[in-house]
């Protein structure tokens, strides 16, 4: 089975008052096509660092990340930016929509940055908004939308360039239980229907039934269950 996201021997260290602090220690992860993996762990365990490295936003101190078979090792800042536009879709804690753009404009901007022609982009935006139940909100500004609507719009934006990999950082943290479940259900369905690899950092145990695997980050390593203390 094809792995669309691969992290090999990822190490990340920071200097803390002259002392080197290892956040991630030879961490490895392979996420298959159509698989949604949840990553849990205590505060300060390195989940944000892990997700930033998986998303080519932060370079590891050692190891490599491959997105759809393409290594990030040795790439320039511009090449990494292009790779993120082509291969990655991000969903954050808050929707992070641009306040002065309407919903459809948010999606069209992402497509333009990714080099998609306007006609094809408009067709894809319309399809995504319809699929996510936002067709009637295409001309709405973020401030006029509910929290659930904004998060669905953020998912549509993340899917606009048909990325190989989806990365979600606490996507339900600002939502009530019903809207949170809806958001993760959408992420899971899109992952399976379009053979993407998806990783979701979460504290919300209610959404775990939608995930194919649940991993725990502690002591710089990912494991299938919390490490004994």
Short mmCIF file of C-alpha atoms in Angstrom, two decimals:
data_model
loop_
_atom_site.label_atom_id
_atom_site.label_comp_id
_atom_site.label_asym_id
_atom_site.label_seq_id
_atom_site.Cartn_x
_atom_site.Cartn_y
_atom_site.Cartn_z
CA UNK A 1 0.00 0.00 0.00
CA UNK A 2 1.26 3.46 -0.89
CA UNK A 3 2.35 5.76 1.91
CA UNK A 4 1.64 9.38 1.02
CA UNK A 5 3.28 10.73 4.17
CA UNK A 6 6.53 9.27 5.52
CA UNK A 7 8.67 10.56 8.40
CA UNK A 8 11.99 8.76 8.79
CA UNK A 9 14.14 9.03 11.94
CA UNK A 10 12.96 12.57 12.68
CA UNK A 11 14.96 14.36 15.35
CA UNK A 12 14.38 17.90 16.51
CA UNK A 13 16.45 19.58 19.20
CA UNK A 14 16.33 23.08 20.68
CA UNK A 15 18.87 24.99 22.69
CA UNK A 16 17.44 25.82 26.11
CA UNK A 17 19.72 28.08 28.12
CA UNK A 18 22.79 26.52 26.61
CA UNK A 19 21.47 22.99 27.11
CA UNK A 20 20.26 20.98 24.14
CA UNK A 21 16.70 19.76 24.58
CA UNK A 22 15.54 16.91 22.33
CA UNK A 23 11.86 17.27 21.43
CA UNK A 24 11.61 14.49 18.83
CA UNK A 25 13.98 11.54 18.97
CA UNK A 26 14.31 9.43 15.80
CA UNK A 27 10.54 9.51 15.34
CA UNK A 28 9.10 7.48 12.48
CA UNK A 29 5.66 7.45 10.88
CA UNK A 30 4.10 6.07 7.72
CA UNK A 31 0.55 7.01 6.78
CA UNK A 32 -1.11 5.00 4.02
CA UNK A 33 -3.50 6.16 1.33
CA UNK A 34 -6.99 6.53 2.73
CA UNK A 35 -5.79 6.54 6.34
CA UNK A 36 -6.58 9.10 9.06
CA UNK A 37 -4.19 8.93 12.01
CA UNK A 38 -4.88 10.71 15.29
CA UNK A 39 -1.92 11.88 17.38
CA UNK A 40 -2.48 12.54 21.06
CA UNK A 41 -0.12 13.41 23.90
CA UNK A 42 0.38 15.68 26.89
CA UNK A 43 1.02 19.40 26.55
CA UNK A 44 4.66 20.06 25.78
CA UNK A 45 5.22 16.63 24.25
CA UNK A 46 6.11 18.11 20.85
CA UNK A 47 2.86 17.65 18.92
CA UNK A 48 3.03 21.11 17.31
CA UNK A 49 6.70 20.58 16.43
CA UNK A 50 5.87 17.19 14.93
CA UNK A 51 3.02 18.61 12.83
CA UNK A 52 5.15 21.56 11.66
CA UNK A 53 7.86 19.17 10.47
CA UNK A 54 5.31 16.89 8.77
CA UNK A 55 3.95 19.99 7.01
CA UNK A 56 7.36 21.19 5.80
CA UNK A 57 7.03 24.32 7.93
CA UNK A 58 9.96 23.42 10.19
CA UNK A 59 13.12 21.58 9.23
CA UNK A 60 14.13 18.64 11.41
CA UNK A 61 17.55 18.49 13.02
CA UNK A 62 17.87 15.04 11.50
CA UNK A 63 15.87 12.63 9.36
CA UNK A 64 13.62 13.24 6.38
CA UNK A 65 10.00 13.81 5.39
CA UNK A 66 8.54 12.49 2.13
CA UNK A 67 5.28 13.83 0.75
CA UNK A 68 3.78 11.59 -1.91
CA UNK A 69 7.26 10.14 -2.45
CA UNK A 70 8.98 13.53 -2.67
CA UNK A 71 11.66 14.30 -0.08
CA UNK A 72 11.90 17.73 1.53
CA UNK A 73 15.59 17.21 2.26
CA UNK A 74 17.76 19.97 0.80
CA UNK A 75 14.90 21.98 -0.69
CA UNK A 76 15.02 25.77 -0.70
CA UNK A 77 12.44 27.95 1.04
CA UNK A 78 10.66 28.61 -2.27
CA UNK A 79 10.68 24.92 -3.20
CA UNK A 80 9.18 24.05 0.18
CA UNK A 81 6.50 26.71 -0.31
CA UNK A 82 5.63 25.22 -3.71
CA UNK A 83 5.58 21.72 -2.21
CA UNK A 84 3.14 22.82 0.49
CA UNK A 85 0.84 24.37 -2.10
CA UNK A 86 0.86 21.23 -4.24
CA UNK A 87 0.96 18.43 -1.69
CA UNK A 88 -0.45 19.68 1.62
CA UNK A 89 -3.73 20.85 3.05
CA UNK A 90 -3.78 22.44 6.52
CA UNK A 91 -6.71 22.73 8.94
CA UNK A 92 -5.93 24.71 12.10
CA UNK A 93 -7.50 25.16 15.56
CA UNK A 94 -9.29 28.27 14.39
CA UNK A 95 -10.34 28.48 10.78
CA UNK A 96 -7.80 31.25 10.04
CA UNK A 97 -9.87 32.53 7.16
CA UNK A 98 -8.95 35.89 5.64
CA UNK A 99 -11.53 38.27 7.16
CA UNK A 100 -11.97 40.51 4.10
CA UNK A 101 -12.53 37.68 1.58
CA UNK A 102 -15.79 35.87 0.92
CA UNK A 103 -15.81 32.09 1.23
CA UNK A 104 -15.52 31.42 -2.50
CA UNK A 105 -12.75 34.03 -2.80
CA UNK A 106 -10.76 32.21 -0.09
CA UNK A 107 -10.78 29.06 -2.22
CA UNK A 108 -10.03 30.86 -5.47
CA UNK A 109 -7.00 32.56 -3.92
CA UNK A 110 -5.50 29.19 -2.91
CA UNK A 111 -6.09 27.84 -6.41
CA UNK A 112 -4.45 30.91 -7.98
CA UNK A 113 -1.39 30.55 -5.76
CA UNK A 114 -1.22 26.89 -6.77
CA UNK A 115 -1.31 27.75 -10.47
CA UNK A 116 -4.79 26.40 -11.24
CA UNK A 117 -6.66 28.12 -14.08
CA UNK A 118 -9.66 30.23 -13.12
CA UNK A 119 -12.27 28.13 -14.92
CA UNK A 120 -11.11 24.85 -13.38
CA UNK A 121 -10.72 26.52 -9.97
CA UNK A 122 -14.27 27.91 -10.07
CA UNK A 123 -15.62 24.46 -10.93
CA UNK A 124 -13.68 22.82 -8.10
CA UNK A 125 -14.66 25.52 -5.59
CA UNK A 126 -18.33 25.12 -6.48
CA UNK A 127 -18.08 21.33 -6.08
CA UNK A 128 -16.36 21.55 -2.69
CA UNK A 129 -18.77 24.16 -1.31
CA UNK A 130 -21.72 22.04 -2.40
CA UNK A 131 -20.22 18.87 -0.92
CA UNK A 132 -19.52 20.57 2.40
CA UNK A 133 -22.95 22.18 2.62
CA UNK A 134 -21.69 25.71 2.06
CA UNK A 135 -23.03 26.52 -1.38
CA UNK A 136 -25.50 29.01 0.11
CA UNK A 137 -22.61 30.69 2.00
CA UNK A 138 -20.25 31.19 -0.94
CA UNK A 139 -20.63 34.99 -0.73
CA UNK A 140 -20.48 35.21 3.06
CA UNK A 141 -17.65 36.83 4.98
CA UNK A 142 -16.15 34.81 7.88
CA UNK A 143 -17.61 37.09 10.58
CA UNK A 144 -21.11 36.29 9.34
CA UNK A 145 -20.61 32.51 9.64
CA UNK A 146 -20.97 30.12 12.56
CA UNK A 147 -17.92 28.35 14.00
CA UNK A 148 -18.88 25.11 12.27
CA UNK A 149 -19.35 26.87 8.94
CA UNK A 150 -15.97 28.57 9.23
CA UNK A 151 -14.25 25.27 9.97
CA UNK A 152 -15.98 23.59 7.00
CA UNK A 153 -14.82 26.50 4.85
CA UNK A 154 -11.29 25.92 6.14
CA UNK A 155 -11.55 22.27 5.12
CA UNK A 156 -12.74 23.29 1.65
CA UNK A 157 -9.77 25.64 1.37
CA UNK A 158 -7.40 22.86 2.49
CA UNK A 159 -8.81 20.55 -0.20
CA UNK A 160 -8.81 23.11 -2.99
CA UNK A 161 -5.53 22.01 -4.62
CA UNK A 162 -6.34 18.30 -4.07
CA UNK A 163 -3.37 17.71 -1.74
CA UNK A 164 -1.91 14.27 -1.12
CA UNK A 165 -1.69 14.91 2.62
CA UNK A 166 -4.06 16.59 5.09
CA UNK A 167 -2.77 17.90 8.42
CA UNK A 168 -5.19 19.06 11.11
CA UNK A 169 -4.18 20.76 14.36
CA UNK A 170 -6.91 20.47 17.03
CA UNK A 171 -9.66 21.15 14.44
CA UNK A 172 -12.47 20.62 16.98
CA UNK A 173 -11.10 22.65 19.89
CA UNK A 174 -13.31 25.69 19.28
CA UNK A 175 -16.45 23.71 18.38
CA UNK A 176 -19.23 22.07 20.36
CA UNK A 177 -19.51 18.26 20.31
CA UNK A 178 -21.93 18.03 17.38
CA UNK A 179 -20.01 20.41 15.10
CA UNK A 180 -16.70 18.85 16.12
CA UNK A 181 -17.90 15.38 15.14
CA UNK A 182 -19.18 16.76 11.85
CA UNK A 183 -15.81 18.34 11.01
CA UNK A 184 -13.85 15.14 11.70
CA UNK A 185 -16.40 13.05 9.81
CA UNK A 186 -15.82 15.27 6.78
CA UNK A 187 -12.03 14.93 7.11
CA UNK A 188 -12.32 11.14 7.40
CA UNK A 189 -14.63 10.87 4.40
CA UNK A 190 -12.42 13.04 2.20
CA UNK A 191 -9.35 11.05 3.23
CA UNK A 192 -10.93 7.76 2.24
CA UNK A 193 -12.83 8.87 -0.86
CA UNK A 194 -9.80 10.57 -2.43
CA UNK A 195 -7.02 8.29 -1.10
CA UNK A 196 -5.27 10.96 0.94
CA UNK A 197 -3.08 10.49 3.99
CA UNK A 198 -4.27 12.51 6.99
CA UNK A 199 -2.84 13.27 10.43
CA UNK A 200 -4.87 15.00 13.12
CA UNK A 201 -3.41 16.24 16.39
CA UNK A 202 -6.24 16.22 18.93
CA UNK A 203 -7.18 16.08 22.61
CA UNK A 204 -10.80 15.25 21.75
CA UNK A 205 -11.39 11.55 22.43
CA UNK A 206 -14.94 11.77 21.07
CA UNK A 207 -13.62 11.92 17.50
CA UNK A 208 -11.31 8.89 17.76
CA UNK A 209 -13.88 6.43 16.31
CA UNK A 210 -13.47 8.23 12.96
CA UNK A 211 -9.72 7.55 12.95
CA UNK A 212 -7.99 4.45 11.61
CA UNK A 213 -5.15 4.61 14.14
CA UNK A 214 -4.50 6.48 17.37
CA UNK A 215 -0.87 7.21 18.28
CA UNK A 216 0.57 8.83 21.39
CA UNK A 217 3.53 11.19 21.39
CA UNK A 218 5.69 11.06 24.52
CA UNK A 219 9.43 11.23 25.15
CA UNK A 220 9.98 12.17 21.51
CA UNK A 221 8.46 8.97 20.15
CA UNK A 222 5.14 7.85 18.70
CA UNK A 223 3.59 4.67 20.10
CA UNK A 224 0.33 2.76 19.84
CA UNK A 225 -0.43 3.34 23.53
CA UNK A 226 0.66 5.73 26.26
CA UNK A 227 4.11 4.93 27.55
CA UNK A 228 4.19 3.58 31.09
CA UNK A 229 5.67 5.86 33.74
#
